[in-house]
Coordinates of C-alpha atoms and ligand atoms in Angstrom, one line a residue:
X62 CA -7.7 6.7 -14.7
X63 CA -6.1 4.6 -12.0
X64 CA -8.6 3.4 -9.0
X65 CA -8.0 5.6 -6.2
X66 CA -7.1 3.5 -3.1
X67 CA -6.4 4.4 0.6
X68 CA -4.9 1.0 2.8
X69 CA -4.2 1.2 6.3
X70 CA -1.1 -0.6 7.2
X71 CA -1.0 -1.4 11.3
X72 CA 2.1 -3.2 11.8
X73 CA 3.2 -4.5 14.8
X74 CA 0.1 -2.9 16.7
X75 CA -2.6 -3.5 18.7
X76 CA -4.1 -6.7 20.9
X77 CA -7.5 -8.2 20.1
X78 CA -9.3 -5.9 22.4
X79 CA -8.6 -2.9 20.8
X80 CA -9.0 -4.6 17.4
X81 CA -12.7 -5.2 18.2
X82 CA -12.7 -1.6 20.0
X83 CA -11.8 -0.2 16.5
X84 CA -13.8 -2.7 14.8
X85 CA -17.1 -1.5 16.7
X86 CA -16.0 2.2 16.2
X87 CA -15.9 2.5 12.4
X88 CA -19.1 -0.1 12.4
X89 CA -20.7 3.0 14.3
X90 CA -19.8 5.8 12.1
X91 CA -20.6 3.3 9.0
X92 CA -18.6 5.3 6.4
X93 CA -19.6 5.2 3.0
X94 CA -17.0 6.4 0.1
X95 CA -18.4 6.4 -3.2
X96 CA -15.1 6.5 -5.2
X97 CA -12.4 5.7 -3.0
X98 CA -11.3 1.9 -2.7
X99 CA -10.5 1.8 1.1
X100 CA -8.8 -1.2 2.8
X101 CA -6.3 -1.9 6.3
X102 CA -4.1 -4.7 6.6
X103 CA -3.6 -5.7 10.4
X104 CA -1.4 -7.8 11.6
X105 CA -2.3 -11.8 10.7
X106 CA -4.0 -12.7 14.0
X107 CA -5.9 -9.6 13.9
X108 CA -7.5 -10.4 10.6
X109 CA -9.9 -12.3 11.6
X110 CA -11.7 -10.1 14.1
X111 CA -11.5 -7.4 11.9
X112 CA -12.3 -9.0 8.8
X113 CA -16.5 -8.8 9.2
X114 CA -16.9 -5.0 9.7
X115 CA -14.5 -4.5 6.9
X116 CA -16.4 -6.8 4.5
X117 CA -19.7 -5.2 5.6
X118 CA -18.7 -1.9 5.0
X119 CA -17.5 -3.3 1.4
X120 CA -13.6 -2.3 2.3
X121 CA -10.6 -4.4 1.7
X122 CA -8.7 -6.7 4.1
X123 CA -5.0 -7.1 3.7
X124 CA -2.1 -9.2 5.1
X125 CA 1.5 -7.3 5.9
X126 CA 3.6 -10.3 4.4
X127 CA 3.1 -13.6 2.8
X128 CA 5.7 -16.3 2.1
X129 CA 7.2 -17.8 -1.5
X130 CA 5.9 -21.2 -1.4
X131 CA 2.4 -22.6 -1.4
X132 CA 2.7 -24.8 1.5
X133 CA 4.9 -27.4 3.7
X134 CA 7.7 -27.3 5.9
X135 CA 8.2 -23.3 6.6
X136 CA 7.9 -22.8 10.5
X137 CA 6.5 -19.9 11.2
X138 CA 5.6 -18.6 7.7
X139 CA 1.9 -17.9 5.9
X140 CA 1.1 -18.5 2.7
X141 CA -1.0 -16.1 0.4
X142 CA -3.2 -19.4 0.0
X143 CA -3.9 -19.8 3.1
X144 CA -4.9 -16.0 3.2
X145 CA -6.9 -16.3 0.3
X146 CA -8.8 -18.9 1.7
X147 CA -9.7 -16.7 4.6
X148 CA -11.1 -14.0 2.7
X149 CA -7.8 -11.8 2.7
X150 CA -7.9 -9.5 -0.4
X151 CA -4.1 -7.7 -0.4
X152 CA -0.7 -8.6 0.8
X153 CA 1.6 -5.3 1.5
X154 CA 5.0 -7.0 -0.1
X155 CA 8.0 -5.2 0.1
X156 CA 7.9 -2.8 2.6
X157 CA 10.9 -1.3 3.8
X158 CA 10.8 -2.7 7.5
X159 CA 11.0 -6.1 6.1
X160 CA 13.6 -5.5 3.3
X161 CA 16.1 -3.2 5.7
X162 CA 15.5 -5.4 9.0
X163 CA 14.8 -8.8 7.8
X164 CA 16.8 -8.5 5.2
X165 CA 14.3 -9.2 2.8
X166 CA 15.9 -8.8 -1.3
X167 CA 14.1 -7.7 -4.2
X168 CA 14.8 -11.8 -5.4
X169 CA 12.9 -12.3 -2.9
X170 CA 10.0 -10.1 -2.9
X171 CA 9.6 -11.4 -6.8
X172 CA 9.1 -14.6 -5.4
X173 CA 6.5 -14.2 -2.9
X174 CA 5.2 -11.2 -5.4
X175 CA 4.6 -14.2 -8.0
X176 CA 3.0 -16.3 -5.0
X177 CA 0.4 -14.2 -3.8
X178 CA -0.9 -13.6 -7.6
X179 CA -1.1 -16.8 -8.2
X180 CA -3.3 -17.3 -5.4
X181 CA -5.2 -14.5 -6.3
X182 CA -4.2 -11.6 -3.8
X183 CA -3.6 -8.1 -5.0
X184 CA -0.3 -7.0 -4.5
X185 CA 1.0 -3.9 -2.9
X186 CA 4.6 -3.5 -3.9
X187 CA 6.4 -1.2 -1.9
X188 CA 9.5 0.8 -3.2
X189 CA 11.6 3.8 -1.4
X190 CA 15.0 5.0 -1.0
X191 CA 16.8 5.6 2.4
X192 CA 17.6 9.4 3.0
X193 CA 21.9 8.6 2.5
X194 CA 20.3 6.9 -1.1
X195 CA 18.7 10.6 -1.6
X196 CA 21.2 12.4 -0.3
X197 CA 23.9 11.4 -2.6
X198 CA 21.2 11.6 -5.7
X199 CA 20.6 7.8 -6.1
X200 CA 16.7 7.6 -5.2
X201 CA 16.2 7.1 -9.2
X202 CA 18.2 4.5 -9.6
X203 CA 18.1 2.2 -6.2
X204 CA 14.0 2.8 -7.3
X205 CA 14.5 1.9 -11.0
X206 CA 16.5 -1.4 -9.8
X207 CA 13.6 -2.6 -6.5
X208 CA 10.8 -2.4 -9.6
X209 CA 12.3 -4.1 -12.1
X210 CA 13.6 -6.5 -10.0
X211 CA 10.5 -7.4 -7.8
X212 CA 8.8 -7.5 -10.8
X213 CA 10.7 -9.9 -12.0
X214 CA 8.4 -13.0 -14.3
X215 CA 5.6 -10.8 -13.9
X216 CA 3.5 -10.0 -17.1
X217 CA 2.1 -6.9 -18.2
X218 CA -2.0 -8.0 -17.8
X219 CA -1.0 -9.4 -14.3
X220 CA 0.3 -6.2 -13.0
X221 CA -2.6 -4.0 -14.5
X222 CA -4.9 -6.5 -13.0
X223 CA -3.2 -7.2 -9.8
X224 CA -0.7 -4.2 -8.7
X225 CA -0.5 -1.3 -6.5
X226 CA 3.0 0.4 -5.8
X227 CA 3.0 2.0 -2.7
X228 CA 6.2 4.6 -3.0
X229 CA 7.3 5.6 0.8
X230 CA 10.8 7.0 1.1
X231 CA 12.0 5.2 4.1
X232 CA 13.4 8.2 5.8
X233 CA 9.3 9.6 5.4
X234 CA 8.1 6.5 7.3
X235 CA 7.3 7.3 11.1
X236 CA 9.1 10.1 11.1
X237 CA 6.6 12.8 11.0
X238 CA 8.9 14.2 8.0
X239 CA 6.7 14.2 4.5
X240 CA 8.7 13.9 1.3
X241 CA 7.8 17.0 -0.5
X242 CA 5.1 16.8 -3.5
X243 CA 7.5 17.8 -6.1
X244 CA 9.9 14.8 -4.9
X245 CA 6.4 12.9 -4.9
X246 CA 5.4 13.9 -8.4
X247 CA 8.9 13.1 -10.0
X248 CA 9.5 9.7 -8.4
X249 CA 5.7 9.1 -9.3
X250 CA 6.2 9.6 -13.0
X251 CA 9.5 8.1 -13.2
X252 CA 7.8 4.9 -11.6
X253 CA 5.2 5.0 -14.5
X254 CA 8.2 5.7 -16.9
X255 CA 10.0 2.4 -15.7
X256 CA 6.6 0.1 -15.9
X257 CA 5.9 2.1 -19.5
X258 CA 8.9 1.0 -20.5
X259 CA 9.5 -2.7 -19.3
X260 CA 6.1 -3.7 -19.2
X261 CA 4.4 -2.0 -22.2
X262 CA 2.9 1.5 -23.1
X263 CA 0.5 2.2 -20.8
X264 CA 1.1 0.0 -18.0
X265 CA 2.3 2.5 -15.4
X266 CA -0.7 4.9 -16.3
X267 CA -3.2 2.5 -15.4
X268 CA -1.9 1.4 -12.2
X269 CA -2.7 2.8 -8.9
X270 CA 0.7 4.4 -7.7
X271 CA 0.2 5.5 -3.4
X272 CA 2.0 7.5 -1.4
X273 CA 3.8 6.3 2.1
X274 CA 5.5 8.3 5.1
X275 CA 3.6 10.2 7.5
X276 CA 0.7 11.0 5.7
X277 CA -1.8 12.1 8.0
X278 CA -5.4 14.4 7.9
X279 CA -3.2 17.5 8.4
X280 CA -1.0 17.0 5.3
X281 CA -3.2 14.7 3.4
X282 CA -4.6 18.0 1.2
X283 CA -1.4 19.4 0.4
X284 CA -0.1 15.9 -0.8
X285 CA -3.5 15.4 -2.9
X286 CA -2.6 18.5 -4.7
X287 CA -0.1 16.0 -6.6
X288 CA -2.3 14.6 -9.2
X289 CA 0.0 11.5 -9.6
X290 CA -0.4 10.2 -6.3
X291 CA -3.6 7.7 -6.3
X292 CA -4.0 7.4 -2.6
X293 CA -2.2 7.0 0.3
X294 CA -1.0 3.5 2.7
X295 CA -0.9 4.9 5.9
X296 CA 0.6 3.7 8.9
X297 CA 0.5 5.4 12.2
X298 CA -2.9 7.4 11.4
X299 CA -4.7 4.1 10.3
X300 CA -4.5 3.2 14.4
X301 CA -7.5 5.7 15.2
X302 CA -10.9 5.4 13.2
X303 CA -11.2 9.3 12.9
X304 CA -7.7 9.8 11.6
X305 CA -8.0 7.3 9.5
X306 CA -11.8 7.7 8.1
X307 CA -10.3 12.2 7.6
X308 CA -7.9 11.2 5.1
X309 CA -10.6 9.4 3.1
X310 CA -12.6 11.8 3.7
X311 CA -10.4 14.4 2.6
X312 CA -9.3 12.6 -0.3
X313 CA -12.5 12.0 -1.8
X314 CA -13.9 15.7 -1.6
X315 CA -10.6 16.9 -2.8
X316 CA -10.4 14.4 -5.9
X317 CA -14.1 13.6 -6.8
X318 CA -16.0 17.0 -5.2
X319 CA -14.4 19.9 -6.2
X320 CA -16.3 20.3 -9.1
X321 CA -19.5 20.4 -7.4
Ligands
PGA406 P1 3.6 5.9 8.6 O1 3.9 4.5 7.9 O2 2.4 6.5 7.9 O3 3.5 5.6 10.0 O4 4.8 6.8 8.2 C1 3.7 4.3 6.5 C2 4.1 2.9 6.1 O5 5.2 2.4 6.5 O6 3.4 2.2 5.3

């Protein structure tokens, strides 16, 4: 079974104050999760003052982004290296912010995908149609083509080891509209179709596939019910320690208790 993992993603949010406000916080409620991989990924200058708590409480720290190259004359960029050498366990690559207003391709993405695994990071791929993709019955196809071609020179052992896909439907992300969990279920499975068959039986069942677009604690059981989805990244309720710490707790009794 795929690892069950549950990353906040905080954007463009928050100043160091509140950082170390919502550092002390979940210090203080010291959450422990037996089964659930848990993990947030603030923005780079707020890694560092988060980083501590995180690694104390045995969660994951992430990056949003990471550039192509190793090193040298990029102004302005950061290099999964670099992050690696600060402790930084994930890069979020993909996501649609950066490929619909930065204009970032799936060329691209396969680049700075093949980057960060060589320096070690674990990779969350993000993937989603746009509602007009939807509308006109496209999402299989635009998701078929970002897969295959972000994963583009990447081998079968290195996304088993290595990869998460995070599917969010871009018209589900901060829009307080859920994609339903039949549409969640079929783009789920035909995302473990596609890796099945370009990377090699199996592949796709043994990788941790989340969910992304306004998951929050109120819809986080409903969505769980969809046995395909192996977490959540969550943006907007990843900001407050309680929302955030709910949908963990949520998914864990709902996946690992409900036998007892
Ligand atoms: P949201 O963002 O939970 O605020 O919709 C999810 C994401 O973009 O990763």
């Amino acid at each position: 079974m795929a690892e069950i993992k549950i990353y906040g993603n905080w954007k463009m949010n928050k100043d160091i104050k509140e950082t170390i406000q919502f550092s002390r916080e979940l210090a203080q409620q010291n959450p422990e999760f037996e089964n659930i991989v848990a993990g947030i990924a603030p923005p780079f200058v707020l890694i560092h003052p988060l980083k501590d708590t995180l690694k104390e409480l045995n969660w994951k720290i992430g990056a949003q982004n990471s550039f192509y190259e190793k090193k040298g004359a990029f102004t302005g960029e950061i290099s999964p290296v670099m992050l690696k050498s600060i402790d930084v366990d994930f890069v979020i690559l993909g996501h649609s912010e950066r490929r619909n207003i930065m204009g970032e391709t799936s060329e691209v993405v396969a680049k700075k995908i093949r980057t960060a695994i060589d320096a070690g990071l674990e990779v969350v791929l993000c993937v989603g149609e746009t509602l007009e993709e939807r509308e006109k019955g496209r999402e299989k196809e635009v998701i078929k083509k970002m897969v295959i071609e972000s994963l583009n020179g990447i081998a079968r052992e290195e996304i088993i080891d290595k990869l998460t896909i995070a599917y969010e439907p871009v018209w589900a992300i901060g829009t307080g509209v859920n994609a339903a969990p039949e549409q969640i279920r079929q783009m789920h499975c035909f995302i473990r179709d596609i890796l099945d068959e370009n990377f090699g039986d199996e592949c796709g069942r043994k990788i941790t596939i989340q969910y992304g677009g306004s998951v929050k604690p109120e819809n986080a059981g409903e969505l769980l019910e969809v046995e395909d989805i192996d977490g959540f990244l969550v943006g907007g309720a990843s900001l407050q320690v309680n929302s955030f710490l709910e949908i963990i707790k949520i998914t864990e009794n709902k996946r690992f208790k409900k036998t007892r």
